[in-house]
């Protein structure tokens, strides 16, 4: 039976750390002290860290927006956090999103808004200040999770940091259907998929064929129209990827009274999305705006509230639950067990069956009560140094 041929994976942020992606601690340290002069908020609404580059805006443009990012973070760390409490960007996200949704502003926050607007002669409403900040802050997070990866086919010998992972997948893919669920927003797993191991046996739910959506790609001497893949819930290959919390390359595009989630490749501006239409027998491209902020989940409580809403997250999470039920083996890599809803899925759809085995792969043993279960086995040394023979012998 098919369910006897499934093995599931669950990847957390620790999976990408050997590739140079920031840990949660490093993200928090960077985001808690953003200076106004180290970021750009462009007139196109795009935002990024300058990293020593010259701000492309005129010197008088975006000053208030950049100042608000810096001063709002200073306000939060000095007047909201307790003296012994550390900054965490997801808890911070919950703080300001809950205020925005409720429309009820604490007195100290109102005072901060009024003083800021008076000093910078800003006439925006408070909720507009928060939403502009959210767009900027989300894009800055995405920038920290972006890497200019070399576009090559990964063949043997593999990168030593991920060789064991590749070898494990190669061995298992000969017999099983592999369902890889990740909580990460970065694109490193997609990079690894361009390899001998994955070959053409990879689905991520998106399909390019038949898509009417295109984007302009600017090269030095030419402009190309590139067809974009859109989410159609396609998971039929031997190795499938489910991005449970979204991704830094996911963008929503609205057109013709519908909305599609598209993948915007590296080097393409999400503002340049077009739809191909037949006009009097001739194909033309009509520009359609999309949100400049990629669609990924943040906030310890806000992201859980999104699990049951929209056209994407409920779909991939339904697959996650079904794959857990149908798999006898679950391999967890680099997950800290801090998502209460994901933990609930693990308990209700996998660990309740004592005949199943969950491997927990990490550098150090995570602090979770799941480790006490007899059908949970800890594998040390993380994704780079895990003993895959131990895992294969148990399977």
Coordinates of C-alpha atoms in Angstrom, one line a residue:
X1 CA 0.0 0.0 0.0
X2 CA 1.1 3.6 -0.7
X3 CA 1.0 4.5 3.0
X4 CA 3.5 1.8 3.7
X5 CA 5.9 3.4 1.3
X6 CA 5.9 6.9 2.8
X7 CA 8.6 8.5 5.0
X8 CA 8.1 12.0 6.2
X9 CA 10.7 14.7 7.2
X10 CA 10.2 17.8 9.3
X11 CA 12.9 20.5 8.9
X12 CA 13.5 23.5 11.2
X13 CA 15.9 26.4 11.1
X14 CA 18.8 24.2 12.3
X15 CA 18.7 22.5 9.0
X16 CA 20.0 25.6 7.1
X17 CA 22.5 26.8 9.7
X18 CA 25.5 24.8 8.2
X19 CA 24.9 26.6 4.9
X20 CA 25.5 29.9 6.6
X21 CA 21.9 31.0 7.3
X22 CA 21.3 32.9 10.6
X23 CA 20.2 31.1 13.7
X24 CA 17.1 32.5 15.5
X25 CA 19.5 34.1 18.0
X26 CA 21.4 35.8 15.3
X27 CA 18.2 37.0 13.6
X28 CA 17.0 38.5 16.9
X29 CA 20.3 40.3 17.5
X30 CA 20.2 41.8 14.0
X31 CA 16.6 42.8 14.1
X32 CA 16.5 44.3 17.6
X33 CA 18.9 47.1 16.7
X34 CA 18.2 48.2 13.2
X35 CA 19.7 51.6 12.5
X36 CA 17.9 54.0 10.2
X37 CA 21.1 54.5 8.1
X38 CA 21.7 50.8 7.4
X39 CA 18.4 50.2 5.5
X40 CA 16.8 51.4 2.4
X41 CA 13.1 51.9 2.0
X42 CA 12.8 52.5 -1.7
X43 CA 10.1 54.6 -3.5
X44 CA 9.0 51.3 -5.0
X45 CA 8.1 50.2 -1.4
X46 CA 10.9 47.6 -1.4
X47 CA 13.1 47.5 1.6
X48 CA 16.5 45.9 2.3
X49 CA 19.7 46.2 4.3
X50 CA 22.3 48.4 2.5
X51 CA 25.3 46.5 3.8
X52 CA 27.6 49.4 2.9
X53 CA 25.9 50.2 -0.4
X54 CA 24.8 53.8 -1.2
X55 CA 21.2 54.5 -0.6
X56 CA 19.6 54.8 -4.1
X57 CA 17.0 57.2 -2.9
X58 CA 17.6 61.0 -2.8
X59 CA 18.9 62.0 0.6
X60 CA 15.6 63.6 1.7
X61 CA 13.4 60.6 0.7
X62 CA 12.4 57.8 3.1
X63 CA 13.9 59.6 6.2
X64 CA 10.8 59.4 8.3
X65 CA 10.0 55.7 7.4
X66 CA 13.6 54.6 8.2
X67 CA 13.6 56.6 11.4
X68 CA 10.3 55.0 12.5
X69 CA 11.8 51.5 12.1
X70 CA 14.7 52.4 14.4
X71 CA 12.7 54.3 17.0
X72 CA 9.7 51.8 17.1
X73 CA 12.2 49.0 17.9
X74 CA 13.8 51.2 20.6
X75 CA 10.4 51.9 22.1
X76 CA 9.5 48.2 22.2
X77 CA 12.8 47.1 23.8
X78 CA 12.8 49.9 26.4
X79 CA 9.1 50.3 27.3
X80 CA 7.5 47.0 26.5
X81 CA 10.0 44.2 27.2
X82 CA 10.6 43.4 30.8
X83 CA 14.2 44.0 32.1
X84 CA 15.1 40.3 32.0
X85 CA 13.2 39.6 28.7
X86 CA 15.1 39.1 25.5
X87 CA 13.9 40.4 22.1
X88 CA 12.3 37.8 19.8
X89 CA 11.1 39.0 16.5
X90 CA 8.1 36.6 16.4
X91 CA 6.9 37.8 19.8
X92 CA 7.4 41.4 18.7
X93 CA 5.4 40.6 15.6
X94 CA 2.5 39.3 17.7
X95 CA 2.7 42.5 19.8
X96 CA 2.1 45.0 17.0
X97 CA -0.1 42.9 14.8
X98 CA -2.5 42.2 17.8
X99 CA -2.7 46.0 18.4
X100 CA -3.3 46.7 14.8
X101 CA -6.1 44.1 14.6
X102 CA -7.8 45.2 17.7
X103 CA -7.4 48.9 17.0
X104 CA -6.7 49.5 20.7
X105 CA -3.4 51.2 21.4
X106 CA -1.7 51.2 24.8
X107 CA -1.2 54.7 26.3
X108 CA 2.6 54.5 26.0
X109 CA 2.4 53.5 22.4
X110 CA 0.0 56.3 21.6
X111 CA 2.3 58.8 23.3
X112 CA 5.2 57.4 21.2
X113 CA 3.2 57.8 18.0
X114 CA 2.2 61.4 18.7
X115 CA 5.7 62.5 19.7
X116 CA 7.2 60.8 16.6
X117 CA 4.6 62.3 14.2
X118 CA 5.0 65.8 15.7
X119 CA 8.8 65.7 15.5
X120 CA 8.9 64.5 11.9
X121 CA 5.8 66.3 10.8
X122 CA 4.1 63.0 9.8
X123 CA 0.4 63.1 9.1
X124 CA -0.2 59.3 8.7
X125 CA -2.8 57.5 10.8
X126 CA -1.4 55.1 13.5
X127 CA -2.6 52.0 11.7
X128 CA -0.8 53.1 8.5
X129 CA 2.4 53.6 10.4
X130 CA 2.1 50.1 11.7
X131 CA 1.3 48.5 8.3
X132 CA 4.1 50.4 6.6
X133 CA 6.5 49.2 9.3
X134 CA 5.2 45.6 8.9
X135 CA 5.9 45.7 5.1
X136 CA 9.4 47.0 5.8
X137 CA 10.2 44.7 8.7
X138 CA 9.0 41.6 6.8
X139 CA 11.1 42.4 3.8
X140 CA 14.2 42.9 6.1
X141 CA 13.6 39.5 7.5
X142 CA 13.4 38.1 4.0
X143 CA 16.6 39.8 3.1
X144 CA 18.4 38.2 6.0
X145 CA 17.2 34.8 4.8
X146 CA 18.3 35.4 1.2
X147 CA 21.6 34.1 -0.2
X148 CA 23.0 34.7 -3.7
X149 CA 23.4 31.0 -4.4
X150 CA 25.5 29.8 -7.3
X151 CA 23.1 28.4 -9.9
X152 CA 24.6 25.0 -10.7
X153 CA 23.7 21.3 -10.7
X154 CA 24.9 19.7 -7.5
X155 CA 26.6 16.5 -8.4
X156 CA 28.9 14.2 -6.4
X157 CA 31.0 14.7 -4.4
X158 CA 28.4 16.7 -2.5
X159 CA 29.0 19.5 -0.1
X160 CA 30.3 17.8 3.1
X161 CA 27.9 19.8 5.2
X162 CA 25.0 18.1 3.5
X163 CA 26.5 14.9 2.1
X164 CA 24.9 12.8 4.8
X165 CA 21.5 14.3 4.1
X166 CA 21.9 13.5 0.3
X167 CA 23.1 10.0 1.0
X168 CA 20.1 9.4 3.3
X169 CA 17.6 10.6 0.7
X170 CA 19.3 8.6 -2.1
X171 CA 19.0 5.4 0.0
X172 CA 15.4 6.0 1.0
X173 CA 14.1 7.3 -2.4
X174 CA 14.9 3.9 -3.9
X175 CA 12.1 2.4 -1.9
X176 CA 9.9 5.1 -0.4
X177 CA 8.0 8.2 -1.3
X178 CA 9.6 11.1 0.6
X179 CA 7.6 14.0 2.0
X180 CA 9.8 16.8 3.2
X181 CA 7.9 19.4 5.3
X182 CA 9.9 22.5 6.3
X183 CA 9.1 25.4 8.6
X184 CA 11.9 27.5 7.0
X185 CA 11.3 30.5 4.7
X186 CA 14.7 30.3 3.0
X187 CA 15.4 28.6 -0.4
X188 CA 18.2 26.3 0.5
X189 CA 16.3 23.1 0.2
X190 CA 15.2 24.2 -3.3
X191 CA 18.9 24.8 -4.1
X192 CA 19.8 21.3 -2.9
X193 CA 17.1 19.9 -5.1
X194 CA 19.1 20.7 -8.2
X195 CA 21.2 17.6 -7.7
X196 CA 21.8 14.0 -8.8
X197 CA 19.9 12.9 -5.7
X198 CA 16.6 14.7 -6.6
X199 CA 17.0 14.6 -10.4
X200 CA 13.5 15.1 -11.9
X201 CA 11.7 13.5 -9.0
X202 CA 10.7 16.7 -7.1
X203 CA 7.4 18.5 -6.6
X204 CA 6.8 21.6 -4.5
X205 CA 3.1 22.1 -5.2
X206 CA 3.7 24.7 -7.9
X207 CA 3.4 24.2 -11.7
X208 CA 4.7 26.4 -14.5
X209 CA 2.9 24.7 -17.4
X210 CA -0.3 26.4 -18.2
X211 CA 0.3 29.5 -16.1
X212 CA -0.7 32.8 -17.7
X213 CA 1.5 34.7 -15.3
X214 CA 4.9 36.1 -16.5
X215 CA 7.4 38.6 -15.2
X216 CA 9.9 40.8 -16.8
X217 CA 13.6 39.9 -16.3
X218 CA 16.1 42.6 -17.1
X219 CA 19.4 41.5 -18.5
X220 CA 22.3 43.8 -19.5
X221 CA 21.2 44.1 -23.2
X222 CA 17.7 42.6 -23.2
X223 CA 14.4 42.1 -21.4
X224 CA 12.8 38.7 -21.2
X225 CA 9.3 37.5 -20.2
X226 CA 9.7 34.6 -17.8
X227 CA 6.7 32.3 -17.1
X228 CA 6.0 32.0 -13.4
X229 CA 4.9 28.9 -11.6
X230 CA 1.7 29.1 -9.5
X231 CA 0.5 26.9 -6.6
X232 CA -1.9 24.2 -7.9
X233 CA -1.4 21.7 -5.1
X234 CA 0.7 19.3 -7.3
X235 CA 2.5 16.6 -5.2
X236 CA 3.0 13.5 -7.4
X237 CA 6.7 13.1 -7.6
X238 CA 8.9 10.7 -5.5
X239 CA 10.2 13.6 -3.4
X240 CA 7.8 16.3 -2.4
X241 CA 8.4 19.6 -0.5
X242 CA 5.8 21.4 1.6
X243 CA 6.7 24.8 2.9
X244 CA 4.4 24.9 5.9
X245 CA 5.2 28.5 6.9
X246 CA 5.5 30.0 3.4
X247 CA 8.6 31.2 1.6
X248 CA 10.6 34.3 0.7
X249 CA 9.8 33.7 -2.9
X250 CA 6.0 33.3 -2.5
X251 CA 3.9 36.3 -3.7
X252 CA 0.2 36.8 -4.2
X253 CA -1.0 38.2 -7.5
X254 CA -4.6 39.3 -8.1
X255 CA -6.1 39.4 -11.5
X256 CA -9.5 38.7 -13.2
X257 CA -11.2 38.4 -9.9
X258 CA -8.9 35.6 -8.7
X259 CA -5.7 35.4 -6.7
X260 CA -2.8 33.1 -7.4
X261 CA 0.2 32.3 -5.2
X262 CA 3.3 32.5 -7.5
X263 CA 7.0 31.8 -7.1
X264 CA 9.1 34.8 -8.1
X265 CA 12.6 33.7 -9.0
X266 CA 15.8 35.3 -7.9
X267 CA 16.6 38.5 -9.7
X268 CA 13.0 39.3 -10.7
X269 CA 11.0 42.2 -9.2
X270 CA 7.6 41.1 -8.0
X271 CA 6.3 44.5 -9.2
X272 CA 6.9 43.2 -12.8
X273 CA 4.3 40.5 -12.9
X274 CA 2.2 40.4 -16.0
X275 CA -0.7 38.3 -17.3
X276 CA -0.7 36.9 -20.8
X277 CA -3.9 37.4 -22.7
X278 CA -5.2 36.9 -26.2
X279 CA -6.2 40.2 -27.7
X280 CA -7.5 40.0 -31.2
X281 CA -5.5 36.8 -31.9
X282 CA -2.3 38.3 -30.6
X283 CA -0.7 37.5 -27.2
X284 CA -0.1 40.6 -25.1
X285 CA 1.2 41.0 -21.6
X286 CA -0.8 43.2 -19.2
X287 CA 0.8 44.4 -16.0
X288 CA -0.8 43.3 -12.7
X289 CA 0.3 44.5 -9.4
X290 CA 1.3 42.1 -6.6
X291 CA 2.2 42.6 -3.0
X292 CA 5.9 43.6 -2.6
X293 CA 6.0 41.6 0.7
X294 CA 6.6 37.8 0.4
X295 CA 4.1 35.6 2.0
X296 CA 5.5 33.7 5.0
X297 CA 4.2 33.3 8.5
X298 CA 5.6 35.0 11.6
X299 CA 4.5 35.5 15.2
X300 CA 4.2 32.8 17.7
X301 CA 0.4 33.1 17.9
X302 CA -0.4 35.0 14.7
X303 CA 1.0 32.2 12.5
X304 CA -1.2 29.6 14.2
X305 CA -4.2 31.7 13.4
X306 CA -3.3 31.5 9.7
X307 CA -3.1 27.8 9.7
X308 CA -6.9 27.5 8.9
X309 CA -7.3 30.5 6.6
X310 CA -6.5 31.2 3.0
X311 CA -5.9 29.1 -0.1
X312 CA -2.4 27.9 0.8
X313 CA -1.7 27.1 4.4
X314 CA -4.7 24.9 5.1
X315 CA -3.8 22.9 2.0
X316 CA -0.2 22.2 2.9
X317 CA -1.0 21.5 6.5
X318 CA -3.7 19.0 5.5
X319 CA -1.0 17.2 3.5
X320 CA 1.3 17.4 6.6
X321 CA -1.3 15.7 8.8
X322 CA -2.1 13.0 6.2
X323 CA 1.6 12.3 5.6
X324 CA 2.2 11.9 9.3
X325 CA -0.7 9.5 9.5
X326 CA 0.5 7.4 6.5
X327 CA 4.2 7.4 7.5
X328 CA 5.8 4.9 9.8
X329 CA 9.0 6.9 10.0
X330 CA 9.4 10.6 10.7
X331 CA 12.9 12.3 10.5
X332 CA 13.0 15.6 12.3
X333 CA 16.1 17.8 11.6
X334 CA 17.0 21.0 13.3
X335 CA 13.5 21.7 14.8
X336 CA 13.4 23.2 18.3
X337 CA 9.8 22.1 19.1
X338 CA 8.7 25.6 19.8
X339 CA 5.6 25.6 17.6
X340 CA 2.6 24.5 19.7
X341 CA 0.4 23.6 16.8
X342 CA 3.0 21.7 14.9
X343 CA 3.7 19.8 18.2
X344 CA 0.0 19.0 18.4
X345 CA 0.0 17.6 14.9
X346 CA 3.0 15.4 15.9
X347 CA 1.2 14.0 18.9
X348 CA -2.2 13.5 17.3
X349 CA -1.2 12.1 13.9
X350 CA 2.1 10.3 14.5
X351 CA 3.4 9.7 18.0
X352 CA 0.0 8.3 19.2
X353 CA 1.0 5.1 17.3
X354 CA 3.8 3.5 19.3
X355 CA 4.7 1.3 16.3
X356 CA 6.0 4.4 14.5
X357 CA 9.5 5.9 15.0
X358 CA 10.5 9.5 15.1
X359 CA 14.2 10.4 14.7
X360 CA 15.2 13.8 16.2
X361 CA 18.4 15.0 14.5
X362 CA 20.2 18.0 16.1
X363 CA 23.5 19.2 17.3
X364 CA 22.4 19.0 20.9
X365 CA 19.3 17.3 22.3
X366 CA 16.4 19.7 22.2
X367 CA 14.4 20.5 25.3
X368 CA 11.1 18.7 24.6
X369 CA 9.1 16.1 26.4
X370 CA 8.9 14.1 23.2
X371 CA 12.3 12.8 23.8
X372 CA 10.9 10.8 26.7
X373 CA 8.7 8.7 24.3
X374 CA 10.0 5.2 23.7
X375 CA 9.4 5.6 19.9
X376 CA 11.5 8.8 19.7
X377 CA 15.2 8.4 19.0
X378 CA 17.8 11.2 19.3
X379 CA 20.5 11.3 16.6
X380 CA 23.4 13.6 17.5
X381 CA 25.7 15.9 15.4
X382 CA 23.0 17.6 13.3
X383 CA 22.4 17.3 9.6
X384 CA 26.1 17.4 8.8
X385 CA 27.3 14.7 11.1
X386 CA 24.3 12.4 11.7
X387 CA 24.8 8.7 11.6
X388 CA 22.7 7.7 8.7
X389 CA 23.6 4.0 9.1
X390 CA 21.9 4.1 12.5
X391 CA 18.8 5.5 11.0
X392 CA 18.7 3.1 8.1
X393 CA 19.3 0.1 10.4
X394 CA 16.3 1.1 12.5
X395 CA 14.1 1.6 9.4

